[in-house]
Amino acid sequence: MSRDQGQAQHRLSPARVLDLDPLLDDPATRIVVCCGSGGVGKTTTAAALGLRAAERGRKVVVLTIDPARRLAQSMGIDSLDNTPRRVKGVEGDGGELHAMMLDMKRTFDEIVEAHADPERAAAILSNPFYQSLSAGFAGTQEYMAMEKLGQLRARDEWDLIVVDTPPSRSALDFLDAPKRLGSFLDGKLIRVLLAPAKVGGRAGMKFLNVGMSMMTGALGKLLGGQLLKDVQTFVAAMDSMFGGFRTRADATYKLLQAPGTAFLVVAAPERDALREAAYFVERLAAESMPLAGLVLNRVHGSGAAQLSAERALAAAENLDLADGPDDTPVDPPAVENLGEPRIVDQDGGKAGLRNSPDTYGSSEPPATDPGSGSPDADQLTAGLLRLHAERMHLLSREQRTRDRFTALHPEVAVAEVAALPGDVHDLTGLRDIGSRLAANRPELPETTDV
């Protein structure tokens, strides 16, 4: 394929196509986990899949771990919390859509209340160390996400649970949470803190006075006497629950490996996002997690893809040369302005130059000398040709980036969604995204590749 032909491709052409409707319709599919790096449309993808599944007759709950408010706003809900809330305006027959956002502390409180007697639960909930742990201890959010997912699945109230995870490296913590929790609960520090409670009578006092006094004295200097006391009280109160934590975490981990679970890696056709996606694909394979495929969001397109960047720039230069005498300033070729840092996604899903007020597809003509009046047809055409060349270079770069990913992971099926002209902020927008996901092609004007 020539360079012109490569740049004329107006959309990516994955070797394997991800067909999402059969996945959503299959009664055996009970959990869909959307993961990926930040800012690639993970939350929107999760909400759109949940809405589409609901409108195809399934009872769905979407669980977001991302504290951003986009999900609630797009579903017409003032706010989301730890309780699933039904979304109004769902079309179709028989389906329902519910949404919720993980409240880490409230989930931890619910576990304590459910698995401890009232007196012990009250002691735990009022313990200062517990309050710090439940509000922001490292790894607590990911473990509580596992707990909440396990709770939702155990209730068997929904046909499908769609999980929106934090950015991918944090989502890896989502997978690691059960192992980390087990290591913490089985660690030497916990055993030391539990030892006085596990040894009774004079023997226990003797053990404490001889060996433990040295250890607790050292810990007291390190942590502070009151904090050490709070930790010991917390550990003693939680002792009977530790085994339950491990058991439930292991059960949820096995649930993520089960055939009824499907992972979707979400990315944009950008180098960093697809590098994260590749890392996650490899990690899922290592953990025997079922990967359904890759959702590639914000794929750019062109309605005039048969015109290559080189031909567009050559035509623009010819128009400039024919436009006036030799002393007429001629713009330098736009290709000089197309280095990696120069192209950015602007508001509205359009691409343009950081130093240019124009964006591809703008209804405004290129800026001209204020003293020269309106640009003539040749000047306007030359400007539009250069904008088109910029877009074709962007498409070519996206193609190369996607090709690198598929070369590394040819087994991964891909679904694509075109870059949209604006943000998704309601059910209509989510429904449109769902349709684009199911159609597995950008909805662009018909063109012919050359």
Short mmCIF file of C-alpha atoms in Angstrom, two decimals:
data_model
loop_
_atom_site.label_atom_id
_atom_site.label_comp_id
_atom_site.label_asym_id
_atom_site.label_seq_id
_atom_site.Cartn_x
_atom_site.Cartn_y
_atom_site.Cartn_z
CA MET A 1 0.00 0.00 0.00
CA SER A 2 1.39 3.44 -0.94
CA ARG A 3 1.67 6.25 1.56
CA ASP A 4 -1.21 8.05 -0.14
CA GLN A 5 -3.36 4.96 0.15
CA GLY A 6 -2.48 4.54 3.83
CA GLN A 7 -3.43 8.13 4.59
CA ALA A 8 -6.64 7.85 2.59
CA GLN A 9 -8.08 5.26 4.94
CA HIS A 10 -10.88 7.15 6.67
CA ARG A 11 -11.31 4.63 9.48
CA LEU A 12 -9.39 1.94 11.23
CA SER A 13 -9.75 -1.63 10.00
CA PRO A 14 -9.29 -4.08 12.87
CA ALA A 15 -8.51 -7.65 11.94
CA ARG A 16 -11.12 -8.94 14.39
CA VAL A 17 -14.49 -7.29 14.94
CA LEU A 18 -16.03 -7.05 18.41
CA ASP A 19 -19.77 -7.72 18.19
CA LEU A 20 -21.25 -6.35 21.41
CA ASP A 21 -24.98 -7.02 21.05
CA PRO A 22 -24.64 -10.82 21.35
CA LEU A 23 -22.52 -10.27 24.46
CA LEU A 24 -25.14 -8.00 26.04
CA ASP A 25 -28.06 -10.23 25.01
CA ASP A 26 -26.54 -13.46 26.28
CA PRO A 27 -28.24 -14.42 29.58
CA ALA A 28 -25.00 -16.11 30.60
CA THR A 29 -23.23 -12.73 30.62
CA ARG A 30 -23.74 -11.43 34.15
CA ILE A 31 -20.83 -9.01 34.66
CA VAL A 32 -19.13 -6.60 32.24
CA VAL A 33 -16.07 -4.76 33.57
CA CYS A 34 -14.91 -1.65 31.66
CA CYS A 35 -11.28 -0.74 32.33
CA GLY A 36 -8.62 1.46 30.79
CA SER A 37 -6.56 4.61 31.31
CA GLY A 38 -8.08 7.92 32.34
CA GLY A 39 -9.91 10.21 29.94
CA VAL A 40 -10.72 7.61 27.28
CA GLY A 41 -14.51 7.49 27.78
CA LYS A 42 -14.72 4.54 30.16
CA THR A 43 -17.62 5.90 32.20
CA THR A 44 -19.59 6.86 29.09
CA THR A 45 -18.95 3.45 27.55
CA ALA A 46 -20.16 1.66 30.70
CA ALA A 47 -23.31 3.77 30.87
CA ALA A 48 -24.04 3.35 27.15
CA LEU A 49 -23.65 -0.43 27.37
CA GLY A 50 -25.89 -0.54 30.43
CA LEU A 51 -28.58 1.51 28.71
CA ARG A 52 -28.43 -0.58 25.53
CA ALA A 53 -28.70 -3.84 27.48
CA ALA A 54 -31.66 -2.46 29.46
CA GLU A 55 -33.46 -1.34 26.31
CA ARG A 56 -32.95 -4.81 24.89
CA GLY A 57 -34.85 -6.29 27.82
CA ARG A 58 -32.31 -6.91 30.58
CA LYS A 59 -32.38 -5.63 34.15
CA VAL A 60 -29.07 -3.80 34.53
CA VAL A 61 -27.15 -1.98 37.26
CA VAL A 62 -24.14 0.22 36.43
CA LEU A 63 -21.60 0.54 39.26
CA THR A 64 -19.08 3.35 38.92
CA ILE A 65 -15.99 3.59 41.09
CA ASP A 66 -15.01 6.89 39.50
CA PRO A 67 -16.15 9.79 41.74
CA ALA A 68 -16.80 12.00 38.69
CA ARG A 69 -20.44 13.03 38.31
CA ARG A 70 -20.73 12.39 34.56
CA LEU A 71 -22.65 9.15 34.94
CA ALA A 72 -25.36 10.66 37.15
CA GLN A 73 -25.71 13.71 34.93
CA SER A 74 -26.01 11.71 31.72
CA MET A 75 -28.73 9.54 33.28
CA GLY A 76 -30.77 12.46 34.56
CA ILE A 77 -30.03 11.75 38.23
CA ASP A 78 -29.01 14.53 40.63
CA SER A 79 -26.41 12.36 42.36
CA LEU A 80 -25.41 8.74 42.83
CA ASP A 81 -24.57 6.97 46.07
CA ASN A 82 -24.11 3.49 47.46
CA THR A 83 -27.72 2.52 46.73
CA PRO A 84 -28.78 1.57 43.18
CA ARG A 85 -31.18 4.17 41.76
CA ARG A 86 -33.52 3.46 38.89
CA VAL A 87 -33.02 5.54 35.75
CA LYS A 88 -36.15 6.94 34.11
CA GLY A 89 -36.66 7.21 30.38
CA VAL A 90 -35.46 3.74 29.42
CA GLU A 91 -37.20 2.56 26.26
CA GLY A 92 -38.05 -0.96 25.16
CA ASP A 93 -40.05 -3.69 26.87
CA GLY A 94 -39.26 -5.21 30.22
CA GLY A 95 -35.77 -3.84 30.77
CA GLU A 96 -34.61 -1.67 33.67
CA LEU A 97 -31.53 0.44 34.27
CA HIS A 98 -30.17 1.25 37.72
CA ALA A 99 -27.01 3.20 38.58
CA MET A 100 -24.87 3.68 41.68
CA MET A 101 -21.50 5.08 42.74
CA LEU A 102 -19.30 3.24 45.22
CA ASP A 103 -19.21 4.81 48.68
CA MET A 104 -16.09 3.21 50.11
CA LYS A 105 -16.72 4.05 53.77
CA ARG A 106 -20.40 3.16 53.69
CA THR A 107 -19.62 -0.21 52.11
CA PHE A 108 -17.09 -0.94 54.86
CA ASP A 109 -19.66 0.08 57.50
CA GLU A 110 -22.25 -2.24 55.95
CA ILE A 111 -19.80 -5.17 56.15
CA VAL A 112 -19.16 -4.50 59.83
CA GLU A 113 -22.87 -4.16 60.61
CA ALA A 114 -23.71 -7.35 58.73
CA HIS A 115 -20.99 -9.57 60.21
CA ALA A 116 -20.61 -8.39 63.81
CA ASP A 117 -23.04 -8.31 66.72
CA PRO A 118 -24.44 -4.84 67.53
CA GLU A 119 -22.11 -4.21 70.49
CA ARG A 120 -18.96 -5.17 68.61
CA ALA A 121 -20.10 -3.32 65.48
CA ALA A 122 -20.60 -0.14 67.51
CA ALA A 123 -17.10 -0.50 69.02
CA ILE A 124 -15.55 -0.94 65.56
CA LEU A 125 -17.43 1.90 63.91
CA SER A 126 -16.43 4.34 66.66
CA ASN A 127 -12.77 3.28 66.66
CA PRO A 128 -10.52 6.12 65.40
CA PHE A 129 -8.22 3.76 63.50
CA TYR A 130 -11.19 2.14 61.75
CA GLN A 131 -12.53 5.56 60.76
CA SER A 132 -9.21 6.43 59.13
CA LEU A 133 -8.91 3.02 57.48
CA SER A 134 -12.43 3.07 56.04
CA ALA A 135 -12.14 6.64 54.78
CA GLY A 136 -8.94 6.41 52.77
CA PHE A 137 -6.46 3.69 53.63
CA ALA A 138 -4.44 2.62 50.58
CA GLY A 139 -6.22 -0.18 48.74
CA THR A 140 -9.46 0.14 50.68
CA GLN A 141 -11.38 1.54 47.71
CA GLU A 142 -10.41 -1.32 45.44
CA TYR A 143 -11.20 -3.94 48.06
CA MET A 144 -14.58 -2.32 48.80
CA ALA A 145 -15.31 -2.30 45.07
CA MET A 146 -14.76 -6.06 45.09
CA GLU A 147 -17.03 -6.37 48.13
CA LYS A 148 -19.79 -4.32 46.48
CA LEU A 149 -19.56 -6.29 43.26
CA GLY A 150 -19.80 -9.51 45.26
CA GLN A 151 -22.83 -8.16 47.13
CA LEU A 152 -24.63 -7.15 43.94
CA ARG A 153 -23.97 -10.51 42.32
CA ALA A 154 -25.03 -12.44 45.43
CA ARG A 155 -28.37 -10.62 45.53
CA ASP A 156 -29.14 -11.97 42.05
CA GLU A 157 -31.48 -9.03 41.53
CA TRP A 158 -29.98 -7.89 38.22
CA ASP A 159 -29.44 -9.74 34.96
CA LEU A 160 -26.30 -7.75 34.22
CA ILE A 161 -23.83 -5.73 36.31
CA VAL A 162 -21.68 -3.21 34.41
CA VAL A 163 -18.63 -2.00 36.36
CA ASP A 164 -16.82 1.25 35.54
CA THR A 165 -13.35 1.10 37.09
CA PRO A 166 -10.75 3.77 37.94
CA PRO A 167 -7.91 4.43 35.46
CA SER A 168 -6.11 1.26 34.46
CA ARG A 169 -3.21 1.13 36.91
CA SER A 170 -5.75 1.62 39.71
CA ALA A 171 -7.98 -0.94 38.06
CA LEU A 172 -5.11 -3.38 38.36
CA ASP A 173 -5.35 -2.71 42.08
CA PHE A 174 -8.98 -3.74 41.71
CA LEU A 175 -7.71 -7.18 40.67
CA ASP A 176 -4.97 -7.24 43.31
CA ALA A 177 -7.16 -6.22 46.25
CA PRO A 178 -7.98 -9.74 47.55
CA LYS A 179 -4.33 -10.82 47.52
CA ARG A 180 -3.17 -7.62 49.19
CA LEU A 181 -5.85 -7.93 51.85
CA GLY A 182 -4.85 -11.53 52.55
CA SER A 183 -1.21 -10.52 52.87
CA PHE A 184 -2.16 -7.73 55.27
CA LEU A 185 -4.35 -9.95 57.45
CA ASP A 186 -1.76 -12.71 57.55
CA GLY A 187 1.13 -10.33 58.14
CA LYS A 188 3.43 -10.30 61.14
CA LEU A 189 2.10 -6.99 62.46
CA ILE A 190 -1.46 -8.30 62.67
CA ARG A 191 -0.28 -11.48 64.40
CA VAL A 192 1.67 -9.41 66.92
CA LEU A 193 -1.29 -7.19 67.64
CA LEU A 194 -3.62 -10.17 67.98
CA ALA A 195 -1.30 -12.20 70.21
CA PRO A 196 -2.43 -10.77 73.59
CA ALA A 197 -6.08 -11.47 72.80
CA LYS A 198 -5.36 -15.03 71.70
CA VAL A 199 -3.45 -16.03 74.85
CA GLY A 200 -5.49 -15.97 78.06
CA GLY A 201 -4.85 -16.02 81.80
CA ARG A 202 -1.47 -15.74 83.50
CA ALA A 203 0.28 -17.37 80.58
CA GLY A 204 -1.02 -14.61 78.39
CA MET A 205 0.13 -11.95 80.82
CA LYS A 206 3.55 -13.58 81.12
CA PHE A 207 3.84 -13.76 77.31
CA LEU A 208 2.85 -10.12 77.04
CA ASN A 209 5.22 -8.98 79.78
CA VAL A 210 8.27 -10.86 78.45
CA GLY A 211 8.10 -10.65 74.68
CA MET A 212 5.25 -8.38 73.75
CA SER A 213 6.29 -5.51 75.95
CA MET A 214 9.40 -5.03 73.85
CA MET A 215 7.46 -5.18 70.58
CA THR A 216 4.59 -2.96 71.70
CA GLY A 217 7.05 -0.52 73.24
CA ALA A 218 8.80 -0.17 69.91
CA LEU A 219 5.50 0.18 68.06
CA GLY A 220 4.31 2.70 70.64
CA LYS A 221 7.33 4.90 69.96
CA LEU A 222 6.82 4.53 66.20
CA LEU A 223 3.04 5.01 66.05
CA GLY A 224 2.33 6.81 69.28
CA GLY A 225 0.76 5.20 72.32
CA GLN A 226 -2.85 6.19 71.60
CA LEU A 227 -2.69 5.13 67.95
CA LEU A 228 -1.21 1.77 68.94
CA LYS A 229 -4.02 1.29 71.43
CA ASP A 230 -6.61 2.18 68.78
CA VAL A 231 -5.04 -0.27 66.34
CA GLN A 232 -4.97 -3.06 68.92
CA THR A 233 -8.59 -2.43 69.84
CA PHE A 234 -9.60 -2.42 66.19
CA VAL A 235 -7.71 -5.63 65.40
CA ALA A 236 -9.15 -7.40 68.43
CA ALA A 237 -12.69 -6.37 67.50
CA MET A 238 -12.22 -7.30 63.84
CA ASP A 239 -10.51 -10.65 64.52
CA SER A 240 -13.64 -12.71 64.02
CA MET A 241 -14.33 -10.97 60.70
CA PHE A 242 -10.90 -11.36 59.06
CA GLY A 243 -11.63 -14.84 57.76
CA GLY A 244 -14.85 -13.58 56.20
CA PHE A 245 -12.99 -10.81 54.38
CA ARG A 246 -10.60 -13.29 52.85
CA THR A 247 -13.34 -15.73 51.91
CA ARG A 248 -15.50 -13.11 50.21
CA ALA A 249 -12.55 -11.52 48.43
CA ASP A 250 -11.43 -14.88 47.06
CA ALA A 251 -14.99 -15.68 45.96
CA THR A 252 -15.28 -12.37 44.09
CA TYR A 253 -11.90 -12.92 42.45
CA LYS A 254 -13.08 -16.30 41.19
CA LEU A 255 -16.29 -14.62 40.00
CA LEU A 256 -14.18 -12.29 37.83
CA GLN A 257 -12.54 -15.35 36.25
CA ALA A 258 -15.85 -17.11 35.62
CA PRO A 259 -17.33 -17.52 32.10
CA GLY A 260 -20.20 -15.15 32.96
CA THR A 261 -17.78 -12.21 33.28
CA ALA A 262 -16.46 -10.15 30.35
CA PHE A 263 -13.72 -7.51 30.51
CA LEU A 264 -13.75 -4.66 28.00
CA VAL A 265 -10.58 -2.60 27.72
CA VAL A 266 -11.43 0.98 26.68
CA ALA A 267 -8.87 3.19 24.93
CA ALA A 268 -8.44 6.06 22.50
CA PRO A 269 -6.32 5.71 19.33
CA GLU A 270 -3.40 7.41 21.07
CA ARG A 271 -0.01 5.98 21.95
CA ASP A 272 -0.20 6.23 25.75
CA ALA A 273 -3.79 4.98 25.98
CA LEU A 274 -3.09 1.95 23.79
CA ARG A 275 0.12 1.20 25.67
CA GLU A 276 -1.97 1.02 28.87
CA ALA A 277 -4.53 -1.10 27.03
CA ALA A 278 -1.84 -3.54 25.91
CA TYR A 279 -0.51 -3.76 29.47
CA PHE A 280 -3.97 -4.54 30.78
CA VAL A 281 -4.65 -7.14 28.07
CA GLU A 282 -1.48 -8.95 29.06
CA ARG A 283 -2.32 -8.76 32.76
CA LEU A 284 -5.85 -10.12 32.21
CA ALA A 285 -4.41 -13.04 30.27
CA ALA A 286 -1.93 -13.75 33.06
CA GLU A 287 -4.76 -13.77 35.62
CA SER A 288 -7.04 -15.93 33.42
CA MET A 289 -9.62 -13.15 33.27
CA PRO A 290 -12.05 -13.38 30.31
CA LEU A 291 -11.36 -10.53 27.86
CA ALA A 292 -14.18 -9.72 25.44
CA GLY A 293 -12.23 -7.14 23.45
CA LEU A 294 -11.12 -3.54 23.02
CA VAL A 295 -13.43 -0.53 22.63
CA LEU A 296 -11.60 2.18 20.68
CA ASN A 297 -13.22 5.55 21.32
CA ARG A 298 -12.85 8.90 19.53
CA VAL A 299 -11.68 7.54 16.21
CA HIS A 300 -11.40 10.45 13.77
CA GLY A 301 -12.68 10.30 10.22
CA SER A 302 -12.97 12.36 7.05
CA GLY A 303 -15.69 12.79 4.45
CA ALA A 304 -13.07 13.33 1.75
CA ALA A 305 -10.61 10.57 2.54
CA GLN A 306 -9.83 9.89 -1.10
CA LEU A 307 -7.83 13.15 -1.13
CA SER A 308 -4.45 12.45 0.50
CA ALA A 309 -2.54 14.96 2.63
CA GLU A 310 0.21 15.30 0.01
CA ARG A 311 -2.21 16.02 -2.81
CA ALA A 312 -4.11 18.53 -0.65
CA LEU A 313 -0.90 20.40 0.28
CA ALA A 314 0.30 20.40 -3.33
CA ALA A 315 -3.04 21.81 -4.50
CA ALA A 316 -2.92 24.51 -1.79
CA GLU A 317 0.59 25.56 -2.86
CA ASN A 318 -0.46 25.72 -6.50
CA LEU A 319 -3.38 27.98 -5.57
CA ASP A 320 -1.06 30.24 -3.57
CA LEU A 321 1.34 30.52 -6.52
CA ALA A 322 -1.46 31.32 -8.91
CA ASP A 323 -3.10 33.80 -6.57
CA GLY A 324 -0.79 36.77 -6.94
CA PRO A 325 2.66 38.18 -7.86
CA ASP A 326 5.89 36.75 -6.51
CA ASP A 327 5.98 39.21 -3.60
CA THR A 328 2.69 37.83 -2.25
CA PRO A 329 3.40 36.01 1.06
CA VAL A 330 2.93 32.29 0.77
CA ASP A 331 2.14 30.22 3.83
CA PRO A 332 4.71 27.48 4.60
CA PRO A 333 3.55 23.91 4.07
CA ALA A 334 1.29 22.85 6.93
CA VAL A 335 3.24 19.62 7.30
CA GLU A 336 5.87 21.64 9.23
CA ASN A 337 3.21 22.21 11.86
CA LEU A 338 2.19 18.59 12.31
CA GLY A 339 4.65 17.29 14.91
CA GLU A 340 3.22 15.16 17.73
CA PRO A 341 2.83 18.07 20.18
CA ARG A 342 1.01 20.23 17.62
CA ILE A 343 -2.19 18.26 17.21
CA VAL A 344 -4.64 18.32 20.08
CA ASP A 345 -8.26 17.42 20.56
CA GLN A 346 -10.23 20.59 20.94
CA ASP A 347 -13.62 21.03 22.61
CA GLY A 348 -16.39 19.52 20.59
CA GLY A 349 -14.40 16.48 19.53
CA LYS A 350 -12.57 18.31 16.73
CA ALA A 351 -8.84 18.44 16.07
CA GLY A 352 -6.82 21.53 15.32
CA LEU A 353 -3.51 23.31 15.85
CA ARG A 354 -2.72 24.74 19.26
CA ASN A 355 -1.64 28.00 17.64
CA SER A 356 -4.66 28.23 15.34
CA PRO A 357 -8.20 29.32 16.19
CA ASP A 358 -9.57 27.10 13.44
CA THR A 359 -10.63 23.49 13.82
CA TYR A 360 -11.30 20.89 11.20
CA GLY A 361 -14.77 21.26 9.86
CA SER A 362 -15.24 24.76 11.28
CA SER A 363 -17.81 26.93 9.53
CA GLU A 364 -15.49 29.93 9.92
CA PRO A 365 -13.05 30.66 7.05
CA PRO A 366 -9.30 30.90 7.74
CA ALA A 367 -8.15 34.20 9.20
CA THR A 368 -6.90 36.78 6.73
CA ASP A 369 -5.20 40.15 6.88
CA PRO A 370 -7.76 42.53 8.38
CA GLY A 371 -6.86 45.12 5.78
CA SER A 372 -7.35 42.88 2.80
CA GLY A 373 -11.11 42.45 3.06
CA SER A 374 -12.77 39.07 2.42
CA PRO A 375 -10.54 36.22 1.17
CA ASP A 376 -11.03 35.26 -2.43
CA ALA A 377 -12.07 31.74 -3.43
CA ASP A 378 -8.49 30.54 -4.03
CA GLN A 379 -7.32 31.65 -0.58
CA LEU A 380 -10.29 30.06 1.09
CA THR A 381 -9.82 26.83 -0.84
CA ALA A 382 -6.10 26.71 0.00
CA GLY A 383 -6.87 27.13 3.71
CA LEU A 384 -9.42 24.35 3.65
CA LEU A 385 -7.01 22.08 1.81
CA ARG A 386 -4.41 22.61 4.54
CA LEU A 387 -6.96 21.83 7.25
CA HIS A 388 -7.82 18.65 5.39
CA ALA A 389 -4.13 17.72 5.22
CA GLU A 390 -3.88 18.12 8.99
CA ARG A 391 -6.85 15.80 9.46
CA MET A 392 -5.38 13.18 7.12
CA HIS A 393 -2.09 13.24 9.03
CA LEU A 394 -4.05 12.71 12.26
CA LEU A 395 -5.91 9.77 10.73
CA SER A 396 -2.65 8.26 9.52
CA ARG A 397 -1.12 8.56 12.99
CA GLU A 398 -4.16 6.91 14.58
CA GLN A 399 -3.94 4.09 12.05
CA ARG A 400 -0.27 3.44 12.83
CA THR A 401 -0.94 3.50 16.57
CA ARG A 402 -3.80 1.02 16.28
CA ASP A 403 -1.76 -1.18 13.96
CA ARG A 404 1.01 -1.42 16.55
CA PHE A 405 -1.51 -2.63 19.12
CA THR A 406 -3.12 -5.22 16.84
CA ALA A 407 0.30 -6.46 15.75
CA LEU A 408 1.07 -7.21 19.40
CA HIS A 409 -2.39 -8.59 20.18
CA PRO A 410 -4.04 -9.90 16.98
CA GLU A 411 -6.34 -12.08 19.09
CA VAL A 412 -8.14 -9.04 20.58
CA ALA A 413 -11.42 -8.10 18.89
CA VAL A 414 -11.99 -4.34 18.41
CA ALA A 415 -15.07 -2.12 18.29
CA GLU A 416 -14.71 1.52 17.21
CA VAL A 417 -16.65 4.67 18.04
CA ALA A 418 -16.20 7.86 16.04
CA ALA A 419 -15.18 11.11 17.69
CA LEU A 420 -18.35 13.04 18.49
CA PRO A 421 -18.96 16.76 17.93
CA GLY A 422 -19.83 17.29 21.61
CA ASP A 423 -20.05 15.74 25.07
CA VAL A 424 -22.62 13.11 26.01
CA HIS A 425 -24.93 14.55 28.65
CA ASP A 426 -28.23 12.67 28.46
CA LEU A 427 -29.87 9.35 27.63
CA THR A 428 -30.16 10.30 23.97
CA GLY A 429 -26.40 10.70 23.75
CA LEU A 430 -25.81 7.43 25.60
CA ARG A 431 -28.25 5.70 23.27
CA ASP A 432 -26.32 7.05 20.29
CA ILE A 433 -23.05 5.76 21.73
CA GLY A 434 -24.62 2.36 22.29
CA SER A 435 -25.79 2.25 18.68
CA ARG A 436 -22.33 3.17 17.44
CA LEU A 437 -20.77 0.48 19.62
CA ALA A 438 -23.17 -2.13 18.30
CA ALA A 439 -22.76 -0.99 14.69
CA ASN A 440 -18.99 -1.20 15.25
CA ARG A 441 -18.21 1.55 12.80
CA PRO A 442 -18.03 5.35 12.90
CA GLU A 443 -21.18 6.88 11.49
CA LEU A 444 -19.50 8.95 8.79
CA PRO A 445 -20.46 10.10 5.30
CA GLU A 446 -20.04 7.41 2.66
CA THR A 447 -16.61 7.53 1.03
CA THR A 448 -14.52 5.32 -1.17
CA ASP A 449 -11.05 4.28 -0.03
CA VAL A 450 -8.31 4.41 -2.65
#
